[in-house]
mmCIF file of N, CA and C in Angstrom:
data_model
loop_
_atom_site.group_PDB
_atom_site.id
_atom_site.type_symbol
_atom_site.label_atom_id
_atom_site.label_comp_id
_atom_site.label_asym_id
_atom_site.label_seq_id
_atom_site.Cartn_x
_atom_site.Cartn_y
_atom_site.Cartn_z
ATOM 1 N N MET J 1 0.850 -1.188 -0.003
ATOM 2 C CA MET J 1 -0.006 -0.006 0.000
ATOM 3 C C MET J 1 0.877 1.253 0.000
ATOM 4 N N VAL J 2 0.632 2.147 -0.889
ATOM 5 C CA VAL J 2 1.395 3.384 -1.002
ATOM 6 C C VAL J 2 0.605 4.507 -0.307
ATOM 7 N N THR J 3 1.308 5.236 0.556
ATOM 8 C CA THR J 3 0.640 6.350 1.225
ATOM 9 C C THR J 3 1.459 7.593 0.976
ATOM 10 N N ASN J 4 0.832 8.716 1.160
ATOM 11 C CA ASN J 4 1.553 9.982 1.005
ATOM 12 C C ASN J 4 1.777 10.637 2.370
ATOM 13 N N GLN J 5 1.767 9.808 3.413
ATOM 14 C CA GLN J 5 1.976 10.340 4.761
ATOM 15 C C GLN J 5 3.445 10.580 5.031
ATOM 16 N N ARG J 6 3.699 11.617 5.792
ATOM 17 C CA ARG J 6 5.049 11.852 6.280
ATOM 18 C C ARG J 6 4.943 12.388 7.684
ATOM 19 N N TYR J 7 5.982 12.192 8.457
ATOM 20 C CA TYR J 7 5.991 12.647 9.852
ATOM 21 C C TYR J 7 6.179 14.145 9.902
ATOM 22 N N ILE J 8 5.328 14.796 10.671
ATOM 23 C CA ILE J 8 5.472 16.249 10.894
ATOM 24 C C ILE J 8 5.678 16.449 12.377
ATOM 25 N N PRO J 9 6.808 16.978 12.763
ATOM 26 C CA PRO J 9 7.133 17.121 14.201
ATOM 27 C C PRO J 9 6.125 18.027 14.902
ATOM 28 N N PRO J 10 5.842 17.727 16.164
ATOM 29 C CA PRO J 10 4.890 18.577 16.943
ATOM 30 C C PRO J 10 5.301 20.038 16.974
ATOM 31 N N GLU J 11 6.630 20.299 16.978
ATOM 32 C CA GLU J 11 7.088 21.692 17.027
ATOM 33 C C GLU J 11 6.602 22.466 15.805
ATOM 34 N N ARG J 12 6.587 21.799 14.684
ATOM 35 C CA ARG J 12 6.095 22.445 13.461
ATOM 36 C C ARG J 12 4.574 22.621 13.496
ATOM 37 N N LYS J 13 3.877 21.619 14.028
ATOM 38 C CA LYS J 13 2.418 21.723 14.141
ATOM 39 C C LYS J 13 2.011 22.843 15.122
ATOM 40 N N ARG J 14 2.882 23.088 16.123
ATOM 41 C CA ARG J 14 2.539 24.105 17.109
ATOM 42 C C ARG J 14 2.530 25.530 16.525
ATOM 43 N N LEU J 15 3.042 25.692 15.317
ATOM 44 C CA LEU J 15 2.995 26.982 14.637
ATOM 45 C C LEU J 15 1.603 27.242 14.046
ATOM 46 N N LEU J 16 0.833 26.187 13.836
ATOM 47 C CA LEU J 16 -0.457 26.341 13.156
ATOM 48 C C LEU J 16 -1.437 27.253 13.880
ATOM 49 N N PRO J 17 -1.616 27.129 15.233
ATOM 50 C CA PRO J 17 -2.532 28.069 15.892
ATOM 51 C C PRO J 17 -2.086 29.533 15.775
ATOM 52 N N ILE J 18 -0.789 29.715 15.707
ATOM 53 C CA ILE J 18 -0.260 31.112 15.570
ATOM 54 C C ILE J 18 -0.582 31.611 14.168
ATOM 55 N N ILE J 19 -0.363 30.770 13.153
ATOM 56 C CA ILE J 19 -0.671 31.168 11.766
ATOM 57 C C ILE J 19 -2.173 31.394 11.630
ATOM 58 N N LYS J 20 -2.964 30.593 12.302
ATOM 59 C CA LYS J 20 -4.441 30.683 12.197
ATOM 60 C C LYS J 20 -4.961 32.070 12.608
ATOM 61 N N GLN J 21 -4.209 32.755 13.468
ATOM 62 C CA GLN J 21 -4.638 34.078 13.923
ATOM 63 C C GLN J 21 -4.651 35.093 12.788
ATOM 64 N N THR J 22 -3.787 34.911 11.800
ATOM 65 C CA THR J 22 -3.726 35.852 10.697
ATOM 66 C C THR J 22 -4.245 35.274 9.371
ATOM 67 N N VAL J 23 -4.278 33.963 9.262
ATOM 68 C CA VAL J 23 -4.768 33.311 8.023
ATOM 69 C C VAL J 23 -6.002 32.505 8.402
ATOM 70 N N PRO J 24 -7.176 32.995 8.058
ATOM 71 C CA PRO J 24 -8.394 32.337 8.538
ATOM 72 C C PRO J 24 -8.721 30.984 7.891
ATOM 73 N N ARG J 25 -8.334 30.774 6.615
ATOM 74 C CA ARG J 25 -8.757 29.543 5.931
ATOM 75 C C ARG J 25 -7.731 28.440 6.108
ATOM 76 N N ASN J 26 -8.226 27.260 6.531
ATOM 77 C CA ASN J 26 -7.351 26.116 6.739
ATOM 78 C C ASN J 26 -6.661 25.673 5.443
ATOM 79 N N GLY J 27 -7.362 25.809 4.309
ATOM 80 C CA GLY J 27 -6.780 25.439 3.023
ATOM 81 C C GLY J 27 -5.578 26.315 2.677
ATOM 82 N N ASP J 28 -5.649 27.588 3.006
ATOM 83 C CA ASP J 28 -4.530 28.505 2.778
ATOM 84 C C ASP J 28 -3.374 28.150 3.691
ATOM 85 N N ILE J 29 -3.679 27.780 4.935
ATOM 86 C CA ILE J 29 -2.610 27.372 5.886
ATOM 87 C C ILE J 29 -1.924 26.106 5.367
ATOM 88 N N ALA J 30 -2.709 25.155 4.875
ATOM 89 C CA ALA J 30 -2.154 23.908 4.357
ATOM 90 C C ALA J 30 -1.218 24.206 3.192
ATOM 91 N N ALA J 31 -1.641 25.079 2.289
ATOM 92 C CA ALA J 31 -0.809 25.420 1.122
ATOM 93 C C ALA J 31 0.485 26.120 1.576
ATOM 94 N N MET J 32 0.349 27.049 2.519
ATOM 95 C CA MET J 32 1.549 27.790 2.974
ATOM 96 C C MET J 32 2.563 26.892 3.679
ATOM 97 N N THR J 33 2.083 25.949 4.444
ATOM 98 C CA THR J 33 2.973 25.117 5.285
ATOM 99 C C THR J 33 3.373 23.802 4.609
ATOM 100 N N HIS J 34 2.764 23.520 3.416
ATOM 101 C CA HIS J 34 3.007 22.270 2.720
ATOM 102 C C HIS J 34 2.580 21.052 3.546
ATOM 103 N N MET J 35 1.527 21.239 4.321
ATOM 104 C CA MET J 35 0.939 20.156 5.075
ATOM 105 C C MET J 35 -0.405 19.813 4.439
ATOM 106 N N GLY J 36 -0.858 18.618 4.678
ATOM 107 C CA GLY J 36 -2.173 18.226 4.174
ATOM 108 C C GLY J 36 -3.261 18.985 4.903
ATOM 109 N N LEU J 37 -4.363 19.219 4.195
ATOM 110 C CA LEU J 37 -5.483 19.937 4.807
ATOM 111 C C LEU J 37 -5.990 19.180 6.041
ATOM 112 N N ARG J 38 -6.111 17.855 5.944
ATOM 113 C CA ARG J 38 -6.609 17.087 7.083
ATOM 114 C C ARG J 38 -5.667 17.206 8.283
ATOM 115 N N THR J 39 -4.362 17.263 8.042
ATOM 116 C CA THR J 39 -3.402 17.426 9.121
ATOM 117 C C THR J 39 -3.587 18.759 9.831
ATOM 118 N N VAL J 40 -3.773 19.797 9.044
ATOM 119 C CA VAL J 40 -3.990 21.141 9.609
ATOM 120 C C VAL J 40 -5.281 21.150 10.436
ATOM 121 N N GLU J 41 -6.347 20.576 9.856
ATOM 122 C CA GLU J 41 -7.645 20.543 10.579
ATOM 123 C C GLU J 41 -7.539 19.758 11.899
ATOM 124 N N ARG J 42 -6.870 18.605 11.825
ATOM 125 C CA ARG J 42 -6.766 17.770 13.027
ATOM 126 C C ARG J 42 -5.910 18.453 14.102
ATOM 127 N N ALA J 43 -4.795 19.092 13.697
ATOM 128 C CA ALA J 43 -3.953 19.758 14.661
ATOM 129 C C ALA J 43 -4.677 20.933 15.336
ATOM 130 N N LEU J 44 -5.403 21.688 14.529
ATOM 131 C CA LEU J 44 -6.118 22.830 15.104
ATOM 132 C C LEU J 44 -7.275 22.365 15.994
ATOM 133 N N SER J 45 -7.924 21.252 15.627
ATOM 134 C CA SER J 45 -8.976 20.673 16.459
ATOM 135 C C SER J 45 -8.395 20.181 17.785
ATOM 136 N N ASN J 46 -7.256 19.516 17.712
ATOM 137 C CA ASN J 46 -6.593 19.059 18.930
ATOM 138 C C ASN J 46 -6.218 20.232 19.825
ATOM 139 N N TYR J 47 -5.762 21.314 19.193
ATOM 140 C CA TYR J 47 -5.401 22.528 19.966
ATOM 141 C C TYR J 47 -6.614 23.079 20.698
ATOM 142 N N GLU J 48 -7.721 23.110 19.988
ATOM 143 C CA GLU J 48 -8.963 23.635 20.569
ATOM 144 C C GLU J 48 -9.458 22.734 21.701
ATOM 145 N N ASN J 49 -9.390 21.431 21.523
ATOM 146 C CA ASN J 49 -9.946 20.483 22.474
ATOM 147 C C ASN J 49 -9.005 20.200 23.676
ATOM 148 N N TYR J 50 -7.687 20.156 23.421
ATOM 149 C CA TYR J 50 -6.742 19.735 24.469
ATOM 150 C C TYR J 50 -5.733 20.800 24.884
ATOM 151 N N GLY J 51 -5.676 21.899 24.118
ATOM 152 C CA GLY J 51 -4.691 22.924 24.454
ATOM 153 C C GLY J 51 -3.343 22.647 23.847
ATOM 154 N N ASP J 52 -3.237 21.634 23.021
ATOM 155 C CA ASP J 52 -1.997 21.301 22.295
ATOM 156 C C ASP J 52 -2.384 20.669 20.982
ATOM 157 N N VAL J 53 -1.489 20.767 20.000
ATOM 158 C CA VAL J 53 -1.804 20.219 18.679
ATOM 159 C C VAL J 53 -1.734 18.704 18.663
ATOM 160 N N VAL J 54 -1.143 18.133 19.687
ATOM 161 C CA VAL J 54 -1.006 16.672 19.793
ATOM 162 C C VAL J 54 -1.935 16.241 20.933
ATOM 163 N N PRO J 55 -2.819 15.262 20.696
ATOM 164 C CA PRO J 55 -3.703 14.819 21.772
ATOM 165 C C PRO J 55 -2.930 14.110 22.889
ATOM 166 N N PRO J 56 -3.422 14.168 24.117
ATOM 167 C CA PRO J 56 -2.699 13.477 25.210
ATOM 168 C C PRO J 56 -2.740 11.970 25.001
ATOM 169 N N ARG J 57 -1.718 11.285 25.513
ATOM 170 C CA ARG J 57 -1.695 9.829 25.440
ATOM 171 C C ARG J 57 -2.770 9.250 26.300
ATOM 172 N N LYS J 58 -3.357 8.144 25.861
ATOM 173 C CA LYS J 58 -4.416 7.527 26.617
ATOM 174 C C LYS J 58 -3.883 6.519 27.636
ATOM 175 N N GLY J 59 -2.614 6.218 27.573
ATOM 176 C CA GLY J 59 -2.010 5.236 28.483
ATOM 177 C C GLY J 59 -0.728 4.756 27.871
ATOM 178 N N PRO J 60 -0.099 3.792 28.497
ATOM 179 C CA PRO J 60 1.144 3.284 27.944
ATOM 180 C C PRO J 60 0.918 2.613 26.606
ATOM 181 N N ALA J 61 1.841 2.796 25.697
ATOM 182 C CA ALA J 61 1.701 2.199 24.371
ATOM 183 C C ALA J 61 2.109 0.727 24.435
ATOM 184 N N GLY J 62 1.471 -0.052 23.615
ATOM 185 C CA GLY J 62 1.865 -1.449 23.472
ATOM 186 C C GLY J 62 1.216 -2.379 24.510
ATOM 187 N N ARG J 63 1.667 -3.596 24.420
ATOM 188 C CA ARG J 63 1.154 -4.646 25.316
ATOM 189 C C ARG J 63 1.756 -4.489 26.698
ATOM 190 N N PRO J 64 0.964 -4.750 27.768
ATOM 191 C CA PRO J 64 1.511 -4.684 29.124
ATOM 192 C C PRO J 64 2.617 -5.728 29.324
ATOM 193 N N ARG J 65 3.571 -5.422 30.146
ATOM 194 C CA ARG J 65 4.654 -6.355 30.409
ATOM 195 C C ARG J 65 4.138 -7.596 31.117
ATOM 196 N N ALA J 66 4.747 -8.738 30.762
ATOM 197 C CA ALA J 66 4.356 -10.013 31.375
ATOM 198 C C ALA J 66 4.876 -10.105 32.811
ATOM 199 N N LEU J 67 6.004 -9.435 33.094
ATOM 200 C CA LEU J 67 6.593 -9.502 34.423
ATOM 201 C C LEU J 67 6.457 -8.172 35.114
ATOM 202 N N ASN J 68 5.952 -8.198 36.366
ATOM 203 C CA ASN J 68 5.845 -6.965 37.122
ATOM 204 C C ASN J 68 7.188 -6.623 37.796
ATOM 205 N N ARG J 69 7.228 -5.533 38.523
ATOM 206 C CA ARG J 69 8.493 -5.098 39.143
ATOM 207 C C ARG J 69 9.057 -6.130 40.135
ATOM 208 N N LEU J 70 8.175 -6.737 40.892
ATOM 209 C CA LEU J 70 8.611 -7.723 41.863
ATOM 210 C C LEU J 70 9.240 -8.928 41.139
ATOM 211 N N ASP J 71 8.601 -9.346 40.048
ATOM 212 C CA ASP J 71 9.178 -10.467 39.279
ATOM 213 C C ASP J 71 10.563 -10.118 38.739
ATOM 214 N N VAL J 72 10.689 -8.899 38.247
ATOM 215 C CA VAL J 72 11.995 -8.476 37.695
ATOM 216 C C VAL J 72 13.044 -8.367 38.756
ATOM 217 N N CYS J 73 12.646 -7.875 39.929
ATOM 218 C CA CYS J 73 13.602 -7.805 41.081
ATOM 219 C C CYS J 73 14.037 -9.223 41.482
ATOM 220 N N TYR J 74 13.117 -10.168 41.450
ATOM 221 C CA TYR J 74 13.453 -11.536 41.751
ATOM 222 C C TYR J 74 14.453 -12.077 40.737
ATOM 223 N N LEU J 75 14.225 -11.810 39.470
ATOM 224 C CA LEU J 75 15.166 -12.227 38.419
ATOM 225 C C LEU J 75 16.523 -11.618 38.632
ATOM 226 N N ASP J 76 16.554 -10.347 38.982
ATOM 227 C CA ASP J 76 17.836 -9.667 39.274
ATOM 228 C C ASP J 76 18.581 -10.432 40.377
ATOM 229 N N GLY J 77 17.869 -10.797 41.428
ATOM 230 C CA GLY J 77 18.494 -11.526 42.521
ATOM 231 C C GLY J 77 19.017 -12.884 42.072
ATOM 232 N N LEU J 78 18.255 -13.583 41.242
ATOM 233 C CA LEU J 78 18.701 -14.878 40.731
ATOM 234 C C LEU J 78 19.994 -14.751 39.931
ATOM 235 N N VAL J 79 20.039 -13.740 39.074
ATOM 236 C CA VAL J 79 21.214 -13.548 38.226
ATOM 237 C C VAL J 79 22.430 -13.142 39.064
ATOM 238 N N GLU J 80 22.205 -12.311 40.069
ATOM 239 C CA GLU J 80 23.298 -11.906 40.933
ATOM 240 C C GLU J 80 23.843 -13.115 41.736
ATOM 241 N N LYS J 81 22.926 -13.950 42.161
ATOM 242 C CA LYS J 81 23.326 -15.142 42.961
ATOM 243 C C LYS J 81 23.983 -16.220 42.117
ATOM 244 N N ARG J 82 23.412 -16.460 40.918
ATOM 245 C CA ARG J 82 23.928 -17.467 40.016
ATOM 246 C C ARG J 82 24.051 -16.924 38.598
ATOM 247 N N PRO J 83 25.117 -16.191 38.315
ATOM 248 C CA PRO J 83 25.247 -15.560 37.005
ATOM 249 C C PRO J 83 25.356 -16.532 35.845
ATOM 250 N N ASP J 84 25.663 -17.778 36.122
ATOM 251 C CA ASP J 84 25.812 -18.753 35.026
ATOM 252 C C ASP J 84 24.515 -19.532 34.757
ATOM 253 N N SER J 85 23.367 -19.061 35.272
ATOM 254 C CA SER J 85 22.098 -19.728 35.080
ATOM 255 C C SER J 85 21.669 -19.664 33.616
ATOM 256 N N THR J 86 21.027 -20.714 33.143
ATOM 257 C CA THR J 86 20.456 -20.695 31.824
ATOM 258 C C THR J 86 19.075 -20.023 31.861
ATOM 259 N N LEU J 87 18.564 -19.658 30.720
ATOM 260 C CA LEU J 87 17.230 -19.068 30.666
ATOM 261 C C LEU J 87 16.169 -20.046 31.156
ATOM 262 N N ALA J 88 16.352 -21.325 30.849
ATOM 263 C CA ALA J 88 15.391 -22.326 31.309
ATOM 264 C C ALA J 88 15.409 -22.418 32.840
ATOM 265 N N GLU J 89 16.604 -22.371 33.453
ATOM 266 C CA GLU J 89 16.674 -22.412 34.910
ATOM 267 C C GLU J 89 16.026 -21.167 35.525
ATOM 268 N N LEU J 90 16.288 -20.020 34.953
ATOM 269 C CA LEU J 90 15.681 -18.781 35.471
ATOM 270 C C LEU J 90 14.165 -18.853 35.333
ATOM 271 N N ARG J 91 13.695 -19.362 34.204
ATOM 272 C CA ARG J 91 12.247 -19.481 33.972
ATOM 273 C C ARG J 91 11.640 -20.411 35.015
ATOM 274 N N ASP J 92 12.277 -21.572 35.250
ATOM 275 C CA ASP J 92 11.728 -22.514 36.207
ATOM 276 C C ASP J 92 11.753 -21.959 37.630
ATOM 277 N N ASP J 93 12.840 -21.293 38.023
ATOM 278 C CA ASP J 93 12.940 -20.669 39.345
ATOM 279 C C ASP J 93 11.880 -19.586 39.533
ATOM 280 N N LEU J 94 11.687 -18.813 38.473
ATOM 281 C CA LEU J 94 10.667 -17.768 38.546
ATOM 282 C C LEU J 94 9.269 -18.332 38.725
ATOM 283 N N TYR J 95 8.998 -19.424 38.029
ATOM 284 C CA TYR J 95 7.694 -20.074 38.143
ATOM 285 C C TYR J 95 7.509 -20.675 39.544
ATOM 286 N N THR J 96 8.556 -21.330 40.052
ATOM 287 C CA THR J 96 8.469 -21.951 41.363
ATOM 288 C C THR J 96 8.245 -20.918 42.472
ATOM 289 N N ALA J 97 8.972 -19.825 42.402
ATOM 290 C CA ALA J 97 8.936 -18.837 43.478
ATOM 291 C C ALA J 97 7.783 -17.838 43.330
ATOM 292 N N MET J 98 7.527 -17.411 42.110
ATOM 293 C CA MET J 98 6.556 -16.321 41.900
ATOM 294 C C MET J 98 5.254 -16.760 41.243
ATOM 295 N N GLY J 99 5.215 -18.004 40.734
ATOM 296 C CA GLY J 99 4.014 -18.479 40.074
ATOM 297 C C GLY J 99 3.759 -17.874 38.712
ATOM 298 N N VAL J 100 4.799 -17.338 38.103
ATOM 299 C CA VAL J 100 4.688 -16.678 36.802
ATOM 300 C C VAL J 100 5.409 -17.531 35.782
ATOM 301 N N TYR J 101 4.698 -17.943 34.724
ATOM 302 C CA TYR J 101 5.348 -18.697 33.688
ATOM 303 C C TYR J 101 5.463 -17.847 32.436
ATOM 304 N N VAL J 102 6.709 -17.637 31.991
ATOM 305 C CA VAL J 102 6.954 -16.890 30.761
ATOM 306 C C VAL J 102 7.968 -17.646 29.940
ATOM 307 N N ASP J 103 8.057 -17.300 28.682
ATOM 308 C CA ASP J 103 9.021 -17.957 27.783
ATOM 309 C C ASP J 103 10.408 -17.410 28.068
ATOM 310 N N GLY J 104 11.394 -18.212 27.738
ATOM 311 C CA GLY J 104 12.795 -17.780 27.921
ATOM 312 C C GLY J 104 13.098 -16.481 27.208
ATOM 313 N N SER J 105 12.487 -16.264 26.064
ATOM 314 C CA SER J 105 12.726 -15.015 25.314
ATOM 315 C C SER J 105 12.252 -13.782 26.108
ATOM 316 N N THR J 106 11.201 -13.945 26.879
ATOM 317 C CA THR J 106 10.732 -12.830 27.726
ATOM 318 C C THR J 106 11.751 -12.526 28.784
ATOM 319 N N ILE J 107 12.320 -13.566 29.366
ATOM 320 C CA ILE J 107 13.360 -13.342 30.396
ATOM 321 C C ILE J 107 14.584 -12.724 29.745
ATOM 322 N N SER J 108 14.960 -13.193 28.589
ATOM 323 C CA SER J 108 16.123 -12.649 27.871
ATOM 324 C C SER J 108 15.945 -11.167 27.589
ATOM 325 N N ARG J 109 14.775 -10.773 27.073
ATOM 326 C CA ARG J 109 14.514 -9.354 26.742
ATOM 327 C C ARG J 109 14.466 -8.509 28.018
ATOM 328 N N THR J 110 13.865 -9.089 29.081
ATOM 329 C CA THR J 110 13.776 -8.338 30.337
ATOM 330 C C THR J 110 15.181 -8.071 30.889
ATOM 331 N N LEU J 111 16.041 -9.098 30.866
ATOM 332 C CA LEU J 111 17.410 -8.929 31.356
ATOM 333 C C LEU J 111 18.189 -7.964 30.467
ATOM 334 N N ALA J 112 17.929 -7.995 29.186
ATOM 335 C CA ALA J 112 18.643 -7.092 28.255
ATOM 336 C C ALA J 112 18.256 -5.644 28.550
ATOM 337 N N ARG J 113 16.963 -5.401 28.845
ATOM 338 C CA ARG J 113 16.532 -4.063 29.226
ATOM 339 C C ARG J 113 17.175 -3.594 30.514
ATOM 340 N N ARG J 114 17.520 -4.551 31.377
ATOM 341 C CA ARG J 114 18.152 -4.233 32.668
ATOM 342 C C ARG J 114 19.666 -4.075 32.522
ATOM 343 N N GLY J 115 20.191 -4.284 31.318
ATOM 344 C CA GLY J 115 21.619 -4.094 31.098
ATOM 345 C C GLY J 115 22.429 -5.370 31.151
ATOM 346 N N TYR J 116 21.798 -6.528 31.349
ATOM 347 C CA TYR J 116 22.518 -7.779 31.358
ATOM 348 C C TYR J 116 22.783 -8.255 29.935
ATOM 349 N N SER J 117 23.888 -8.947 29.778
ATOM 350 C CA SER J 117 24.160 -9.595 28.508
ATOM 351 C C SER J 117 24.676 -10.983 28.821
ATOM 352 N N TYR J 118 24.682 -11.854 27.847
ATOM 353 C CA TYR J 118 25.196 -13.195 28.073
ATOM 354 C C TYR J 118 25.795 -13.709 26.776
ATOM 355 N N VAL J 119 26.662 -14.707 26.923
ATOM 356 C CA VAL J 119 27.297 -15.320 25.780
ATOM 357 C C VAL J 119 26.683 -16.700 25.620
ATOM 358 N N GLN J 120 26.235 -17.013 24.433
ATOM 359 C CA GLN J 120 25.720 -18.359 24.179
ATOM 360 C C GLN J 120 26.882 -19.286 23.933
ATOM 361 N N VAL J 121 26.906 -20.380 24.643
ATOM 362 C CA VAL J 121 27.993 -21.366 24.531
ATOM 363 C C VAL J 121 27.585 -22.435 23.552
ATOM 364 N N CYS J 122 28.428 -22.676 22.586
ATOM 365 C CA CYS J 122 28.158 -23.726 21.598
ATOM 366 C C CYS J 122 29.161 -24.831 21.840
ATOM 367 N N PHE J 123 28.698 -26.061 21.899
ATOM 368 C CA PHE J 123 29.536 -27.208 22.106
ATOM 369 C C PHE J 123 29.885 -27.793 20.736
ATOM 370 N N ALA J 124 31.139 -27.811 20.419
ATOM 371 C CA ALA J 124 31.569 -28.355 19.143
ATOM 372 C C ALA J 124 32.193 -29.731 19.371
ATOM 373 N N THR J 125 32.049 -30.607 18.438
ATOM 374 C CA THR J 125 32.665 -31.917 18.561
ATOM 375 C C THR J 125 34.155 -31.778 18.196
ATOM 376 N N HIS J 126 34.980 -32.379 18.985
ATOM 377 C CA HIS J 126 36.423 -32.306 18.743
ATOM 378 C C HIS J 126 36.873 -33.548 18.019
ATOM 379 N N HIS J 127 37.595 -33.401 16.928
ATOM 380 C CA HIS J 127 38.144 -34.513 16.213
ATOM 381 C C HIS J 127 39.606 -34.617 16.568
ATOM 382 N N HIS J 128 40.032 -35.825 16.912
ATOM 383 C CA HIS J 128 41.439 -36.019 17.293
ATOM 384 C C HIS J 128 42.241 -36.497 16.127
#
């Protein structure tokens, strides 16, 4: 699907209410600013309704985290106590202690967000 949308920074949209004071027609504002008419209308409507050209966020974006703060703190403790733990061991310990079952990839991403990194060990067969 081809669209003609492009990102317009909020700082640029914040000029629209100022321009509106001297240029009454939204179509003229759109032509002057090289923005789409619908973009100008929406930004001015948001300004009128919310006091800013960008509407307020309705809540956190995306899916809620599978692990809460207490779960993450518990994981931190496990890693500090046994830094050589595998993701499967961490997952099992988390389930046993906290009753939360998540995939190893969730634990991996959570630890990465916390600044942890790990090296995957590969076992190669040795030929003599």
